[in-house]
CSV table of C-alpha atoms in Angstrom, one decimal:
chain,number,residue,atom,x,y,z
A,1,MET,CA,-64.3,-21.0,21.8
A,2,PHE,CA,-66.5,-18.7,23.1
A,3,SER,CA,-69.8,-19.3,25.4
A,4,PHE,CA,-72.9,-17.3,25.0
A,5,VAL,CA,-74.4,-16.2,27.9
A,6,ARG,CA,-78.1,-15.2,28.1
A,7,ARG,CA,-79.0,-12.4,30.4
A,8,PRO,CA,-81.6,-12.2,32.7
A,9,PRO,CA,-84.1,-9.4,31.6
A,10,VAL,CA,-84.3,-7.4,35.0
A,11,LEU,CA,-80.3,-7.3,34.6
A,12,ALA,CA,-80.2,-6.7,31.2
A,13,ALA,CA,-82.9,-3.5,31.8
A,14,ALA,CA,-80.3,-2.1,35.0
A,15,LEU,CA,-77.6,-2.5,32.8
A,16,GLY,CA,-78.7,-1.0,30.2
A,17,LEU,CA,-80.5,2.0,32.1
A,18,ALA,CA,-76.6,2.3,33.5
A,19,LEU,CA,-75.3,2.6,30.0
A,20,ALA,CA,-78.0,5.4,29.2
A,21,ALA,CA,-77.1,7.3,32.6
A,22,SER,CA,-73.2,7.1,31.8
A,23,LEU,CA,-73.9,8.3,28.0
A,24,GLY,CA,-76.1,11.3,29.5
A,25,CYS,CA,-73.4,12.4,31.5
A,26,ALA,CA,-71.1,12.5,28.7
A,27,TRP,CA,-73.0,14.3,26.6
A,28,ALA,CA,-73.7,16.8,29.1
A,29,GLN,CA,-70.3,17.7,29.3
A,30,THR,CA,-69.0,20.7,27.0
A,31,GLY,CA,-66.5,20.2,24.3
A,32,PHE,CA,-67.3,17.5,22.6
A,33,GLU,CA,-69.0,19.4,19.7
A,34,SER,CA,-66.2,19.1,17.6
A,35,PRO,CA,-63.4,17.0,16.7
A,36,PRO,CA,-60.3,18.2,18.3
A,37,ARG,CA,-57.5,20.1,16.5
A,38,PRO,CA,-54.5,18.1,14.8
A,39,ALA,CA,-51.0,18.3,16.0
A,40,SER,CA,-48.5,20.0,14.4
A,41,PRO,CA,-47.4,18.2,11.4
A,42,GLN,CA,-43.7,16.3,12.0
A,43,PRO,CA,-41.1,16.4,10.0
A,44,LEU,CA,-40.1,12.9,8.4
A,45,GLN,CA,-37.2,10.9,9.4
A,46,VAL,CA,-35.7,9.5,6.5
A,47,PRO,CA,-32.7,7.0,7.8
A,48,ASP,CA,-29.9,6.4,5.8
A,49,PHE,CA,-29.6,4.2,2.6
A,50,ILE,CA,-26.2,2.5,2.4
A,51,GLN,CA,-24.6,1.1,-0.8
A,52,GLN,CA,-21.7,-1.3,-1.3
A,53,ARG,CA,-20.4,-3.7,-3.2
A,54,LEU,CA,-18.7,-7.1,-3.2
A,55,ALA,CA,-15.4,-8.5,-4.8
A,56,ASN,CA,-17.8,-10.1,-7.5
A,57,GLY,CA,-20.0,-7.5,-8.4
A,58,LEU,CA,-22.8,-8.0,-6.1
A,59,GLY,CA,-24.6,-5.5,-4.9
A,60,LEU,CA,-25.6,-4.5,-1.2
A,61,ALA,CA,-27.7,-2.1,0.1
A,62,VAL,CA,-28.8,-1.3,3.6
A,63,VAL,CA,-31.0,0.4,5.8
A,64,GLU,CA,-31.6,0.5,9.7
A,65,ARG,CA,-35.0,0.4,11.6
A,66,HIS,CA,-34.4,-1.1,14.4
A,67,ALA,CA,-38.3,-0.3,16.1
A,68,GLN,CA,-38.9,-3.9,15.6
A,69,PRO,CA,-37.0,-7.0,15.8
A,70,LEU,CA,-37.8,-8.2,11.9
A,71,VAL,CA,-36.4,-7.5,8.5
A,72,THR,CA,-36.7,-7.7,5.2
A,73,ALA,CA,-34.1,-9.1,2.7
A,74,TRP,CA,-34.7,-8.9,-0.9
A,75,LEU,CA,-32.2,-10.2,-3.6
A,76,LEU,CA,-33.1,-7.9,-6.6
A,77,VAL,CA,-32.1,-9.2,-10.0
A,78,GLN,CA,-31.8,-6.8,-13.0
A,79,SER,CA,-33.3,-8.6,-15.2
A,80,GLY,CA,-37.5,-8.9,-16.1
A,81,GLY,CA,-39.9,-9.7,-19.3
A,82,ALA,CA,-38.7,-7.4,-21.4
A,83,TYR,CA,-35.5,-9.0,-22.1
A,84,ASP,CA,-38.1,-11.7,-23.1
A,85,PRO,CA,-36.4,-13.3,-26.6
A,86,GLY,CA,-38.7,-12.7,-29.5
A,87,GLY,CA,-41.6,-14.9,-29.8
A,88,LYS,CA,-41.1,-16.4,-26.0
A,89,SER,CA,-43.0,-13.4,-23.8
A,90,GLY,CA,-43.3,-15.2,-20.3
A,91,LEU,CA,-39.9,-16.8,-20.0
A,92,ALA,CA,-38.7,-14.5,-17.4
A,93,GLU,CA,-41.6,-14.6,-15.0
A,94,LEU,CA,-41.3,-18.9,-15.3
A,95,SER,CA,-37.8,-18.5,-14.6
A,96,LEU,CA,-38.1,-16.7,-11.9
A,97,ALA,CA,-41.4,-18.4,-10.6
A,98,LEU,CA,-38.8,-21.8,-11.2
A,99,MET,CA,-36.3,-20.5,-8.8
A,100,GLY,CA,-38.8,-20.8,-5.7
A,101,LYS,CA,-39.5,-24.7,-6.8
A,102,GLY,CA,-37.1,-26.3,-5.4
A,103,VAL,CA,-33.1,-26.8,-5.1
A,104,GLN,CA,-30.2,-28.3,-5.7
A,105,ARG,CA,-28.1,-29.2,-2.4
A,106,GLY,CA,-24.8,-31.3,-1.5
A,107,ALA,CA,-27.2,-33.9,0.1
A,108,GLY,CA,-29.4,-34.0,-3.2
A,109,PRO,CA,-32.2,-32.1,-4.4
A,110,VAL,CA,-35.0,-30.5,-2.2
A,111,SER,CA,-38.6,-30.9,-3.8
A,112,ALA,CA,-40.9,-27.5,-4.0
A,113,ALA,CA,-42.9,-29.0,-1.1
A,114,ALA,CA,-39.7,-29.4,1.6
A,115,LEU,CA,-38.4,-25.9,0.2
A,116,ALA,CA,-41.8,-24.7,1.4
A,117,ALA,CA,-41.6,-26.1,4.3
A,118,GLU,CA,-38.1,-25.1,5.3
A,119,ILE,CA,-39.2,-21.2,4.5
A,120,GLU,CA,-42.6,-21.7,7.0
A,121,ALA,CA,-40.5,-23.3,9.4
A,122,LEU,CA,-38.5,-19.5,9.5
A,123,GLY,CA,-42.1,-18.2,10.3
A,124,THR,CA,-42.2,-16.3,6.8
A,125,GLN,CA,-43.3,-16.6,3.3
A,126,LEU,CA,-41.6,-16.4,0.1
A,127,GLU,CA,-42.0,-13.3,-2.0
A,128,ILE,CA,-41.6,-13.4,-5.5
A,129,GLY,CA,-42.0,-10.6,-8.2
A,130,SER,CA,-41.5,-10.0,-11.6
A,131,ALA,CA,-41.2,-6.4,-13.8
A,132,ALA,CA,-40.2,-5.2,-17.1
A,133,ARG,CA,-36.6,-4.8,-16.7
A,134,SER,CA,-36.3,-6.0,-12.6
A,135,SER,CA,-37.4,-9.4,-10.5
A,136,HIS,CA,-36.9,-10.0,-7.0
A,137,LEU,CA,-37.1,-12.6,-4.6
A,138,GLY,CA,-37.7,-12.1,-0.6
A,139,VAL,CA,-39.0,-12.8,2.4
A,140,THR,CA,-39.1,-10.6,5.7
A,141,VAL,CA,-38.2,-12.6,9.1
A,142,ALA,CA,-37.4,-12.5,12.5
A,143,SER,CA,-34.0,-11.2,13.1
A,144,HIS,CA,-32.6,-14.1,14.6
A,145,ARG,CA,-33.5,-16.0,11.8
A,146,LEU,CA,-32.0,-14.1,8.6
A,147,ASP,CA,-29.0,-16.4,8.4
A,148,ALA,CA,-31.1,-19.0,8.0
A,149,SER,CA,-33.1,-17.4,5.4
A,150,LEU,CA,-30.4,-16.1,3.2
A,151,GLY,CA,-28.9,-19.5,3.3
A,152,LEU,CA,-32.5,-20.6,1.6
A,153,LEU,CA,-32.4,-17.4,-0.8
A,154,SER,CA,-28.8,-18.2,-2.0
A,155,GLU,CA,-30.0,-21.9,-2.6
A,156,MET,CA,-32.8,-20.6,-4.8
A,157,LEU,CA,-30.7,-18.0,-6.7
A,158,ARG,CA,-27.8,-19.7,-7.3
A,159,SER,CA,-28.4,-23.4,-7.4
A,160,PRO,CA,-32.4,-23.9,-8.0
A,161,SER,CA,-33.3,-27.4,-9.4
A,162,LEU,CA,-35.5,-26.3,-12.2
A,163,ALA,CA,-37.0,-29.8,-12.2
A,164,GLU,CA,-39.2,-30.5,-15.6
A,165,GLU,CA,-42.4,-31.6,-13.3
A,166,GLU,CA,-42.0,-28.3,-11.5
A,167,PHE,CA,-41.9,-26.1,-15.1
A,168,GLN,CA,-44.7,-28.0,-16.3
A,169,ARG,CA,-46.8,-27.2,-13.6
A,170,LEU,CA,-45.8,-23.7,-13.7
A,171,GLN,CA,-46.3,-23.5,-17.4
A,172,ALA,CA,-49.8,-24.6,-17.3
A,173,GLN,CA,-50.9,-22.5,-14.6
A,174,ALA,CA,-49.0,-19.4,-16.1
A,175,VAL,CA,-51.7,-20.7,-19.6
A,176,ASP,CA,-55.0,-21.3,-17.5
A,177,ALA,CA,-54.0,-17.4,-15.8
A,178,LEU,CA,-53.7,-16.2,-19.3
A,179,LYS,CA,-57.1,-18.1,-20.2
A,180,LEU,CA,-59.0,-16.5,-17.0
A,181,GLY,CA,-57.5,-13.2,-17.9
A,182,ARG,CA,-59.1,-12.9,-20.9
A,183,SER,CA,-62.6,-13.4,-19.2
A,184,ASP,CA,-61.8,-10.4,-17.1
A,185,PRO,CA,-62.7,-6.9,-19.1
A,186,GLY,CA,-60.3,-5.3,-16.2
A,187,GLN,CA,-57.7,-7.4,-17.2
A,188,LEU,CA,-58.1,-7.3,-20.8
A,189,ALA,CA,-58.6,-3.8,-21.1
A,190,ALA,CA,-55.0,-3.3,-19.1
A,191,GLN,CA,-53.3,-6.0,-21.9
A,192,ILE,CA,-55.2,-3.7,-25.0
A,193,GLY,CA,-53.8,-0.5,-23.2
A,194,ARG,CA,-50.2,-1.6,-22.9
A,195,ARG,CA,-50.1,-3.0,-26.3
A,196,LEU,CA,-51.1,0.1,-27.9
A,197,TYR,CA,-48.9,2.3,-26.4
A,198,TRP,CA,-46.1,0.5,-26.4
A,199,GLY,CA,-46.3,-1.7,-29.5
A,200,ASP,CA,-43.4,-3.9,-31.0
A,201,SER,CA,-41.1,-2.5,-28.2
A,202,PRO,CA,-40.0,-5.3,-25.8
A,203,HIS,CA,-42.4,-3.7,-23.2
A,204,GLY,CA,-45.5,-4.3,-25.6
A,205,GLN,CA,-44.4,-7.4,-25.9
A,206,GLN,CA,-46.8,-9.8,-23.6
A,207,PRO,CA,-47.5,-13.4,-22.8
A,208,THR,CA,-49.9,-15.2,-24.9
A,209,LEU,CA,-50.8,-18.6,-25.1
A,210,ALA,CA,-48.6,-19.2,-28.5
A,211,SER,CA,-45.6,-18.0,-26.6
A,212,LEU,CA,-45.9,-19.7,-23.9
A,213,SER,CA,-46.0,-23.0,-25.2
A,214,ARG,CA,-42.8,-21.9,-27.4
A,215,ILE,CA,-41.0,-22.0,-24.1
A,216,GLN,CA,-39.2,-25.1,-23.0
A,217,LEU,CA,-36.8,-26.0,-19.9
A,218,ASP,CA,-33.9,-25.3,-21.9
A,219,ASP,CA,-35.0,-21.9,-22.4
A,220,VAL,CA,-35.1,-21.5,-18.5
A,221,ARG,CA,-31.7,-22.7,-17.7
A,222,ALA,CA,-30.2,-20.4,-20.5
A,223,PHE,CA,-32.2,-17.5,-18.8
A,224,HIS,CA,-30.7,-18.4,-15.8
A,225,ARG,CA,-27.6,-18.6,-17.1
A,226,LEU,CA,-27.2,-15.0,-18.8
A,227,HIS,CA,-29.2,-13.3,-16.4
A,228,VAL,CA,-28.8,-14.6,-12.7
A,229,ARG,CA,-25.2,-13.7,-12.0
A,230,PRO,CA,-23.8,-11.5,-8.9
A,231,GLU,CA,-23.2,-8.6,-11.5
A,232,ARG,CA,-26.9,-8.5,-11.8
A,233,VAL,CA,-27.7,-9.0,-8.3
A,234,THR,CA,-28.4,-6.7,-5.5
A,235,LEU,CA,-29.2,-8.0,-1.4
A,236,ILE,CA,-31.3,-5.1,0.0
A,237,LEU,CA,-31.4,-5.6,4.3
A,238,ALA,CA,-34.0,-3.3,5.1
A,239,GLY,CA,-34.5,-3.6,9.1
A,240,ASP,CA,-33.0,-4.6,12.7
A,241,ILE,CA,-29.5,-5.1,11.0
A,242,THR,CA,-26.1,-3.0,11.2
A,243,PRO,CA,-24.3,-2.3,8.0
A,244,ALA,CA,-21.3,-4.6,9.4
A,245,GLN,CA,-23.5,-7.3,9.9
A,246,ALA,CA,-25.1,-7.0,6.6
A,247,ARG,CA,-21.8,-7.1,4.7
A,248,SER,CA,-20.9,-9.9,7.0
A,249,LEU,CA,-23.6,-12.0,6.0
A,250,ALA,CA,-23.4,-11.1,2.1
A,251,ASP,CA,-19.8,-12.1,2.4
A,252,LYS,CA,-20.8,-15.5,4.1
A,253,HIS,CA,-23.9,-16.2,1.8
A,254,PHE,CA,-22.8,-14.4,-1.8
A,255,GLY,CA,-19.4,-13.6,-1.4
A,256,LYS,CA,-18.0,-17.2,-3.0
A,257,TRP,CA,-20.3,-16.6,-5.8
A,258,ARG,CA,-18.7,-16.2,-8.8
A,259,ALA,CA,-19.2,-14.2,-12.2
A,260,HIS,CA,-18.6,-16.1,-15.2
A,261,ARG,CA,-17.2,-14.9,-18.4
A,262,MET,CA,-20.4,-14.6,-20.8
A,263,ALA,CA,-21.3,-11.2,-21.8
A,264,LEU,CA,-23.6,-9.0,-19.9
A,265,PRO,CA,-26.7,-9.1,-21.3
A,266,GLN,CA,-27.8,-5.8,-23.4
A,267,GLN,CA,-30.8,-4.1,-21.8
A,268,PRO,CA,-33.1,-3.5,-25.1
A,269,SER,CA,-34.9,-0.4,-26.3
A,270,LEU,CA,-37.6,0.6,-24.4
A,271,VAL,CA,-38.7,3.5,-26.5
A,272,PRO,CA,-42.5,3.2,-27.4
A,273,LYS,CA,-43.6,2.2,-30.7
A,274,PRO,CA,-47.5,3.1,-30.5
A,275,LEU,CA,-50.1,1.2,-32.8
A,276,ALA,CA,-52.6,3.1,-35.3
A,277,ALA,CA,-55.6,2.7,-33.3
A,278,ARG,CA,-56.4,5.4,-30.7
A,279,THR,CA,-59.6,3.7,-29.7
A,280,VAL,CA,-60.4,0.1,-29.1
A,281,LEU,CA,-64.2,-1.4,-28.2
A,282,VAL,CA,-63.9,-5.3,-27.9
A,283,ASP,CA,-66.9,-6.9,-27.1
A,284,LEU,CA,-66.7,-9.4,-24.0
A,285,PRO,CA,-69.8,-11.0,-24.1
A,286,GLY,CA,-71.0,-12.1,-20.8
A,287,ALA,CA,-69.0,-9.5,-19.1
A,288,GLY,CA,-70.5,-8.3,-15.8
A,289,GLN,CA,-69.4,-4.8,-16.1
A,290,SER,CA,-67.7,-3.1,-18.5
A,291,ALA,CA,-63.9,-1.6,-18.3
A,292,VAL,CA,-62.5,1.6,-19.5
A,293,GLN,CA,-58.8,2.8,-20.0
A,294,VAL,CA,-57.8,6.0,-21.0
A,295,MET,CA,-54.3,6.8,-21.2
A,296,ALA,CA,-52.0,9.1,-22.5
A,297,PRO,CA,-47.8,9.6,-23.3
A,298,THR,CA,-46.1,10.9,-20.4
A,299,ALA,CA,-42.7,12.6,-19.5
A,300,GLY,CA,-40.6,9.1,-19.4
A,301,PRO,CA,-37.4,8.4,-18.0
A,302,SER,CA,-33.9,9.2,-19.6
A,303,PRO,CA,-32.8,6.2,-21.7
A,304,VAL,CA,-29.1,7.2,-20.4
A,305,PRO,CA,-28.5,5.7,-17.1
A,306,PHE,CA,-28.6,9.0,-13.8
A,307,ALA,CA,-24.9,8.6,-13.3
A,308,ARG,CA,-24.0,9.4,-16.7
A,309,LEU,CA,-26.6,12.6,-16.6
A,310,THR,CA,-25.0,15.9,-16.1
A,311,PRO,CA,-25.9,18.0,-13.3
A,312,GLU,CA,-28.1,19.8,-14.7
A,313,ALA,CA,-29.6,17.4,-16.0
A,314,GLN,CA,-30.5,15.0,-13.7
A,315,ALA,CA,-32.2,18.1,-11.8
A,316,THR,CA,-34.3,18.0,-14.9
A,317,GLU,CA,-34.6,14.2,-14.9
A,318,VAL,CA,-35.7,14.8,-10.5
A,319,LEU,CA,-38.2,17.0,-11.4
A,320,THR,CA,-39.9,15.7,-14.4
A,321,GLN,CA,-40.7,12.5,-12.7
A,322,GLN,CA,-41.8,14.4,-9.3
A,323,ALA,CA,-44.2,16.5,-11.6
A,324,ASN,CA,-45.5,12.6,-13.2
A,325,ALA,CA,-46.1,11.6,-9.7
A,326,LEU,CA,-48.0,14.9,-8.5
A,327,ALA,CA,-50.1,15.2,-11.6
A,328,ASN,CA,-50.8,11.5,-11.3
A,329,ALA,CA,-51.9,12.0,-7.6
A,330,VAL,CA,-54.5,15.0,-9.0
A,331,LEU,CA,-56.1,13.0,-11.2
A,332,GLY,CA,-56.3,9.6,-10.0
A,333,GLN,CA,-54.7,8.7,-6.8
A,334,GLY,CA,-56.5,8.7,-3.9
A,335,TYR,CA,-60.7,9.4,-2.7
A,336,SER,CA,-60.8,13.1,-3.1
A,337,SER,CA,-58.8,12.8,-6.5
A,338,ARG,CA,-60.4,14.5,-9.7
A,339,ILE,CA,-61.6,11.5,-11.4
A,340,ASN,CA,-62.6,9.7,-8.5
A,341,GLN,CA,-64.9,12.5,-7.7
A,342,GLU,CA,-66.2,13.0,-11.1
A,343,VAL,CA,-66.8,9.3,-11.7
A,344,ARG,CA,-67.8,8.4,-8.4
A,345,ILE,CA,-68.5,10.9,-5.7
A,346,LYS,CA,-70.6,12.6,-7.9
A,347,ARG,CA,-72.2,10.3,-10.3
A,348,GLY,CA,-72.2,6.9,-8.9
A,349,LEU,CA,-70.8,5.3,-12.0
A,350,SER,CA,-68.0,3.2,-10.5
A,351,TYR,CA,-66.7,2.1,-7.2
A,352,GLY,CA,-63.9,4.1,-7.8
A,353,ALA,CA,-61.5,5.2,-10.9
A,354,THR,CA,-57.8,5.4,-10.4
A,355,SER,CA,-54.9,6.7,-12.4
A,356,GLY,CA,-51.4,5.2,-12.4
A,357,ILE,CA,-48.0,6.2,-14.6
A,358,ASP,CA,-46.2,2.7,-16.5
A,359,ALA,CA,-42.7,4.5,-16.7
A,360,GLN,CA,-40.1,2.7,-18.5
A,361,PRO,CA,-36.3,4.4,-19.5
A,362,GLY,CA,-37.4,6.3,-23.0
A,363,GLY,CA,-41.2,6.2,-21.9
A,364,ALA,CA,-44.3,6.8,-20.0
A,365,GLN,CA,-47.9,6.5,-20.0
A,366,LEU,CA,-50.1,7.7,-17.4
A,367,ILE,CA,-53.3,5.4,-17.1
A,368,THR,CA,-56.7,6.3,-16.2
A,369,SER,CA,-59.2,3.2,-15.8
A,370,ALA,CA,-62.9,2.6,-14.0
A,371,GLN,CA,-65.4,-0.1,-14.3
A,372,THR,CA,-69.0,0.5,-14.9
A,373,LYS,CA,-72.0,-0.7,-15.9
A,374,HIS,CA,-72.2,-1.3,-19.8
A,375,GLU,CA,-74.4,1.8,-20.5
A,376,SER,CA,-72.2,4.3,-19.0
A,377,ALA,CA,-69.0,3.2,-20.4
A,378,GLY,CA,-69.2,6.2,-22.8
A,379,GLU,CA,-70.4,8.8,-20.1
A,380,VAL,CA,-66.9,7.4,-17.6
A,381,ALA,CA,-64.5,7.5,-20.8
A,382,ALA,CA,-65.8,11.0,-21.7
A,383,LEU,CA,-65.5,11.8,-18.5
A,384,LEU,CA,-61.6,10.4,-17.9
A,385,GLN,CA,-60.4,12.3,-21.1
A,386,GLN,CA,-61.9,15.6,-19.7
A,387,GLU,CA,-59.9,15.4,-16.5
A,388,ILE,CA,-56.9,14.4,-18.1
A,389,ARG,CA,-57.5,17.6,-21.0
A,390,ARG,CA,-58.2,19.9,-17.7
A,391,LEU,CA,-55.0,19.4,-16.4
A,392,SER,CA,-53.4,21.5,-19.4
A,393,THR,CA,-55.7,24.4,-19.4
A,394,GLU,CA,-56.1,25.2,-15.8
A,395,ARG,CA,-54.0,25.7,-13.4
A,396,VAL,CA,-54.4,22.9,-10.1
A,397,PRO,CA,-55.6,25.8,-7.5
A,398,ASP,CA,-53.4,26.1,-4.2
A,399,PRO,CA,-55.6,24.7,-1.9
A,400,GLU,CA,-55.9,21.2,-4.0
A,401,LEU,CA,-51.9,21.2,-4.6
A,402,VAL,CA,-51.4,21.5,-1.2
A,403,ALA,CA,-53.3,18.6,-0.3
A,404,ARG,CA,-52.3,16.4,-2.9
A,405,ARG,CA,-49.1,17.2,-2.4
A,406,ALA,CA,-49.5,15.2,1.4
A,407,VAL,CA,-50.5,12.6,-0.2
A,408,LEU,CA,-47.6,11.9,-2.0
A,409,ILE,CA,-45.7,13.1,0.8
A,410,GLY,CA,-47.4,11.1,3.3
A,411,ASP,CA,-47.5,7.8,1.2
A,412,PHE,CA,-43.5,8.2,1.1
A,413,GLY,CA,-43.4,8.8,5.0
A,414,ARG,CA,-45.8,5.5,5.4
A,415,GLN,CA,-43.4,3.3,3.8
A,416,LEU,CA,-40.7,4.0,6.3
A,417,GLU,CA,-42.8,2.5,8.8
A,418,THR,CA,-42.2,-0.8,7.4
A,419,THR,CA,-38.9,-3.0,6.9
A,420,ALA,CA,-40.4,-3.8,3.7
A,421,GLY,CA,-41.5,-0.8,2.7
A,422,LEU,CA,-38.2,0.4,3.0
A,423,ALA,CA,-36.8,-2.4,0.7
A,424,ALA,CA,-39.3,-1.4,-1.9
A,425,LEU,CA,-38.2,2.3,-1.5
A,426,ALA,CA,-34.6,1.1,-2.3
A,427,ALA,CA,-35.3,-1.4,-5.0
A,428,GLU,CA,-37.0,1.7,-7.1
A,429,GLY,CA,-34.2,4.0,-6.9
A,430,LEU,CA,-31.7,0.9,-7.5
A,431,MET,CA,-33.1,0.5,-10.6
A,432,ARG,CA,-34.1,4.2,-11.7
A,433,GLY,CA,-30.3,4.7,-11.1
A,434,ARG,CA,-30.3,7.6,-8.3
A,435,PRO,CA,-28.4,7.0,-5.2
A,436,LEU,CA,-30.0,5.8,-2.7
A,437,ALA,CA,-28.3,8.8,-0.3
A,438,GLU,CA,-30.4,11.1,-2.0
A,439,LEU,CA,-33.8,9.7,-1.0
A,440,GLY,CA,-34.3,11.7,1.7
A,441,ARG,CA,-34.5,14.5,-0.5
A,442,VAL,CA,-37.4,13.2,-1.7
A,443,PRO,CA,-40.5,15.5,0.6
A,444,ASP,CA,-38.5,18.3,0.1
A,445,GLU,CA,-38.8,17.6,-3.9
A,446,LEU,CA,-42.2,16.9,-3.2
A,447,ALA,CA,-43.0,19.8,-1.4
A,448,ALA,CA,-41.9,22.3,-3.9
A,449,LEU,CA,-43.7,21.5,-6.6
A,450,ASP,CA,-46.2,24.0,-7.9
A,451,GLY,CA,-49.4,24.1,-10.2
A,452,ASP,CA,-47.2,25.6,-13.1
A,453,ILE,CA,-45.1,22.4,-13.5
A,454,VAL,CA,-48.6,20.4,-13.8
A,455,ARG,CA,-49.9,22.2,-16.5
A,456,THR,CA,-46.7,22.3,-18.6
A,457,LEU,CA,-46.1,19.1,-18.6
A,458,ALA,CA,-50.0,18.5,-18.9
A,459,THR,CA,-49.6,21.2,-21.8
A,460,ARG,CA,-46.6,19.2,-23.7
A,461,HIS,CA,-48.0,15.7,-23.7
A,462,TRP,CA,-52.1,15.7,-22.9
A,463,GLN,CA,-53.4,17.6,-25.6
A,464,GLY,CA,-57.2,15.6,-26.7
A,465,GLU,CA,-55.4,13.9,-30.1
A,466,ARG,CA,-52.5,11.7,-28.3
A,467,LEU,CA,-54.8,10.7,-26.1
A,468,ARG,CA,-56.0,6.5,-26.2
A,469,THR,CA,-58.8,4.9,-24.9
A,470,VAL,CA,-59.7,1.2,-24.3
A,471,ILE,CA,-63.2,0.0,-23.9
A,472,VAL,CA,-64.2,-4.1,-23.1
A,473,ALA,CA,-67.8,-4.8,-22.7
A,474,ASP,CA,-71.1,-6.5,-23.6
A,475,PHE,CA,-72.2,-5.1,-26.5
A,476,LYS,CA,-75.8,-6.4,-25.9
A,477,GLN,CA,-76.1,-3.5,-23.2
A,478,GLY,CA,-74.6,-0.4,-25.0
A,479,GLY,CA,-72.9,-1.4,-27.9
A,480,LEU,CA,-74.7,0.7,-30.6
A,481,ALA,CA,-73.9,3.8,-28.0
A,482,LEU,CA,-70.5,3.4,-28.0
A,483,ARG,CA,-70.2,2.8,-31.5
A,484,GLN,CA,-72.0,5.9,-32.1
A,485,GLN,CA,-69.7,7.9,-29.2
A,486,PHE,CA,-66.3,6.5,-31.4
A,487,PRO,CA,-67.4,5.9,-35.2
A,488,ASP,CA,-63.4,5.9,-35.8
A,489,ALA,CA,-62.9,2.8,-33.4
A,490,LEU,CA,-61.2,-0.2,-34.4
A,491,VAL,CA,-64.2,-2.7,-32.8
A,492,LEU,CA,-63.6,-6.5,-32.2
A,493,LYS,CA,-64.7,-9.6,-30.6
A,494,ALA,CA,-62.8,-10.8,-27.8
A,495,GLU,CA,-62.5,-14.2,-29.1
A,496,GLU,CA,-60.4,-12.7,-32.5
A,497,LEU,CA,-57.8,-10.8,-30.2
A,498,ASP,CA,-54.3,-11.5,-31.1
A,499,LEU,CA,-51.9,-9.5,-28.7
A,500,ALA,CA,-49.2,-10.3,-30.7
A,501,SER,CA,-50.9,-8.4,-33.8
A,502,PRO,CA,-49.8,-5.2,-35.1
A,503,THR,CA,-53.5,-5.6,-36.0
A,504,LEU,CA,-54.6,-6.7,-32.7
A,505,ARG,CA,-57.0,-8.8,-34.5
A,506,ARG,CA,-55.8,-12.8,-35.5
A,507,GLY,CA,-54.6,-13.3,-38.6
A,508,GLY,CA,-53.6,-9.7,-38.6
A,509,ARG,CA,-50.2,-10.1,-39.0
A,510,LYS,CA,-48.9,-10.3,-42.8
């Protein structure tokens, strides 16, 4: 508790005079007119990432960082939403979430509440994430609590209780989240944009109310048996630990986990199958703002595993993905990026405009996005389109290029400063298939990029006819102008949208 003391007026006045006198002395000094010059840049110290494999096939990735007595432990599972069976989108995410909702133990089942209490008693919280091709369970804990934490993670992975009551609760929460997302223009635009580019490929299939309702607990159990197995899991340990300690703990908690004889699931083809519509306007009555997305196809990762590529193809693969990253940084990564300057800084049309890249083996999509008032949605869309196209017609000036490369290298460097950042770098590298030992090359690879490679990328992929645009707005405000600006657009009401339909319209599937 804080106590507040009212000072006598005379004392307050005296303090004020003393403060003014001290400030006056400071202002009288010279050398404070400009900030100090920045120090010379320091080279990034990238730690060694060490990879091993247990006898049962489980992978082990270790990176040491002894600055603090902390370790981040991730269990990376090579399975995600792209492996959902037809008509049951959302199964992988539900299955992963359910692993954190209770375990089977020798003395009997441990409930979700009891498991959460055990995790919190270790001074941490469970992190769960799911993507298209991977999922993970993880914690960040004090070093001396890592052994106990890995014991809990092992139980969640190997012997989850998969209780009916918890399954029904998670399923209901997923349905509620889906319904809530339908009232959010940003979420709705993102879902439509993903469906437009990826189409009927596995990455284009997204959870719907219908798909979630089809999922049964038996589906979750079958998914767990097929996908959660040692040869598809990597234990990542980053922080205050040595490789020898990591191997000992991995053997203790996962070494007796036996692989079964079921055939490994085949990775689905993630080549995009774009839908016909290029511009989609969605009327969402009551939306507070319009959400605008402009997307363009870009160079995707090779569907052939990195290790199977020739050395020349590997070099091209690395260069292509780094070029994607630089082009994205120029366009919409950070406050000084081009679309943020045009949309926010110069015109004040949004609180921010950003971009990102959704990349899967076989295809990738550049995504620019912003939210704005309904009357300016069309103007924002035109600005995003303009900046994407400009990269193919104008070389990025060298001063801008230097700054944007610094953004990328700085972001990479900041990830090296935390155990969670190191674990995330390892997980990303593992899913790309590139040896983790090569992560130390990333800063030099980024520093070597020039404006020509960005322009070549943009010229090849970002011509006007290849762009796709999604706008979700309340048509009572600005709807007529949008129809006039995009006369060939597919126009939908939010209540008739069906992401499972090839026409995006309910009843559109023949």
